[in-house]
Amino acid sequence: MMPEFEITGPYVGALMMSLGALCLFIWGVFSGALSNTDEASKQFYEREMENEGRAHEQSRKHESSRRTTP
């Protein structure tokens, strides 16, 4: 087998993966995929808080109905 490839092969693979990641990053910047990310996180947070509030309200209703029912 070729001993040179055993030495340089991992470096070539790592270089190719790095170039691929760089290309994806550049594509993301130019296509706008990385813009307005703060708004998406805020919307996610607001939805989670609404869901948590509904779950808390339902658990309180369930507890109060259990207390009133003998």
Backbone as CSV, one residue per row, in Angstrom:
resi,resn,N_x,N_y,N_z,CA_x,CA_y,CA_z,C_x,C_y,C_z
1,MET,0.848,-1.181,0.000,0.000,0.000,0.000,0.885,1.233,0.000
2,MET,0.280,2.360,-0.211,1.060,3.588,-0.271,1.154,4.211,1.121
3,PRO,2.343,4.228,1.702,2.469,4.795,3.052,2.241,6.303,3.076
4,GLU,2.450,6.978,1.922,2.236,8.424,1.898,0.758,8.760,2.131
5,PHE,-0.135,7.935,1.577,-1.553,8.210,1.742,-1.990,8.011,3.188
6,GLU,-1.387,7.050,3.867,-1.729,6.825,5.268,-1.369,8.023,6.129
7,ILE,-0.373,8.769,5.705,0.051,9.944,6.464,-0.752,11.172,6.033
8,THR,-0.883,11.371,4.722,-1.541,12.584,4.225,-3.053,12.428,4.086
9,GLY,-3.552,11.210,4.041,-4.978,10.975,3.843,-5.870,11.669,4.863
10,PRO,-5.599,11.510,6.156,-6.443,12.203,7.152,-6.409,13.726,7.009
11,TYR,-5.258,14.257,6.631,-5.163,15.709,6.452,-5.969,16.169,5.248
12,VAL,-5.934,15.386,4.175,-6.720,15.722,2.988,-8.209,15.643,3.324
13,GLY,-8.610,14.623,4.053,-10.013,14.495,4.449,-10.462,15.652,5.320
14,ALA,-9.633,16.017,6.282,-9.969,17.135,7.167,-10.044,18.446,6.383
15,LEU,-9.138,18.627,5.437,-9.146,19.834,4.613,-10.414,19.897,3.769
16,MET,-10.831,18.776,3.215,-12.047,18.757,2.401,-13.289,19.056,3.252
17,MET,-13.336,18.493,4.459,-14.469,18.778,5.335,-14.478,20.251,5.743
18,SER,-13.324,20.810,6.001,-13.242,22.231,6.367,-13.691,23.111,5.219
19,LEU,-13.278,22.784,4.002,-13.708,23.564,2.847,-15.215,23.434,2.628
20,GLY,-15.749,22.250,2.863,-17.194,22.058,2.748,-17.945,22.903,3.762
21,ALA,-17.459,22.924,5.001,-18.101,23.737,6.041,-18.010,25.221,5.699
22,LEU,-16.875,25.637,5.170,-16.711,27.034,4.770,-17.678,27.394,3.647
23,CYS,-17.828,26.500,2.671,-18.771,26.748,1.577,-20.198,26.841,2.097
24,LEU,-20.580,25.979,3.024,-21.920,26.045,3.600,-22.133,27.349,4.366
25,PHE,-21.126,27.786,5.083,-21.234,29.039,5.821,-21.395,30.216,4.869
26,ILE,-20.593,30.248,3.815,-20.686,31.339,2.842,-22.043,31.319,2.160
27,TRP,-22.535,30.126,1.799,-23.862,30.013,1.191,-24.925,30.529,2.161
28,GLY,-24.815,30.176,3.425,-25.795,30.617,4.413,-25.821,32.125,4.575
29,VAL,-24.654,32.734,4.544,-24.580,34.194,4.688,-25.198,34.882,3.475
30,PHE,-24.829,34.434,2.277,-25.324,35.099,1.070,-26.791,34.788,0.780
31,SER,-27.290,33.654,1.205,-28.689,33.315,0.933,-29.633,33.903,1.982
32,GLY,-29.089,34.421,3.075,-29.921,35.015,4.113,-30.386,34.017,5.158
33,ALA,-29.857,32.805,5.124,-30.270,31.783,6.082,-29.842,32.129,7.505
34,LEU,-28.840,32.968,7.652,-28.338,33.314,8.978,-28.812,34.689,9.442
35,SER,-29.755,35.273,8.719,-30.250,36.589,9.131,-31.525,36.431,9.940
36,ASN,-31.766,37.360,10.826,-32.972,37.420,11.649,-33.125,36.185,12.544
37,THR,-32.027,35.672,13.052,-32.107,34.499,13.922,-32.622,34.854,15.312
38,ASP,-32.453,36.088,15.723,-32.959,36.506,17.036,-34.480,36.449,17.073
39,GLU,-35.115,36.831,15.993,-36.579,36.826,15.949,-37.117,35.402,16.067
40,ALA,-36.462,34.451,15.426,-36.906,33.054,15.509,-36.784,32.531,16.937
41,SER,-35.706,32.881,17.616,-35.547,32.408,18.994,-36.568,33.064,19.923
42,LYS,-36.900,34.321,19.672,-37.915,34.996,20.483,-39.285,34.360,20.284
43,GLN,-39.620,34.042,19.026,-40.903,33.393,18.748,-40.976,32.028,19.416
44,PHE,-39.885,31.277,19.370,-39.849,29.968,20.012,-40.062,30.112,21.519
45,TYR,-39.395,31.065,22.127,-39.518,31.295,23.563,-40.960,31.673,23.928
46,GLU,-41.556,32.566,23.144,-42.930,32.992,23.431,-43.904,31.817,23.331
47,ARG,-43.736,30.970,22.303,-44.608,29.799,22.169,-44.432,28.845,23.338
48,GLU,-43.201,28.660,23.782,-42.947,27.766,24.918,-43.598,28.302,26.194
49,MET,-43.527,29.614,26.400,-44.143,30.198,27.585,-45.664,30.079,27.522
50,GLU,-46.247,30.258,26.327,-47.698,30.084,26.184,-48.097,28.642,26.481
51,ASN,-47.348,27.701,25.949,-47.652,26.281,26.190,-47.507,25.928,27.662
52,GLU,-46.492,26.468,28.301,-46.280,26.194,29.720,-47.420,26.793,30.552
53,GLY,-47.867,27.992,30.179,-48.983,28.619,30.886,-50.264,27.820,30.734
54,ARG,-50.523,27.316,29.522,-51.717,26.498,29.311,-51.642,25.205,30.112
55,ALA,-50.476,24.577,30.117,-50.325,23.327,30.862,-50.517,23.567,32.352
56,HIS,-49.988,24.672,32.864,-50.137,25.001,34.281,-51.605,25.270,34.609
57,GLU,-52.292,25.974,33.712,-53.711,26.279,33.934,-54.549,24.999,33.911
58,GLN,-54.247,24.094,32.993,-54.992,22.834,32.925,-54.745,21.981,34.156
59,SER,-53.521,21.974,34.666,-53.235,21.185,35.860,-53.967,21.767,37.079
60,ARG,-54.085,23.109,37.145,-54.837,23.713,38.239,-56.317,23.366,38.147
61,LYS,-56.878,23.388,36.933,-58.281,23.021,36.750,-58.502,21.567,37.140
62,HIS,-57.573,20.721,36.746,-57.686,19.290,37.058,-57.609,19.059,38.573
63,GLU,-56.701,19.766,39.239,-56.584,19.643,40.704,-57.831,20.149,41.406
64,SER,-58.380,21.277,40.943,-59.572,21.820,41.596,-60.773,20.909,41.378
65,SER,-60.866,20.260,40.229,-61.990,19.350,39.990,-61.817,18.077,40.819
66,ARG,-60.622,17.679,41.107,-60.380,16.498,41.951,-60.736,16.801,43.404
67,ARG,-60.495,18.033,43.825,-60.795,18.400,45.214,-62.293,18.481,45.449
68,THR,-63.045,18.988,44.481,-64.475,19.172,44.668,-65.250,17.872,44.513
69,THR,-64.699,16.895,43.800,-65.377,15.633,43.581,-65.044,14.692,44.731
70,PRO,-66.067,14.150,45.447,-65.763,13.276,46.600,-65.325,11.900,46.184
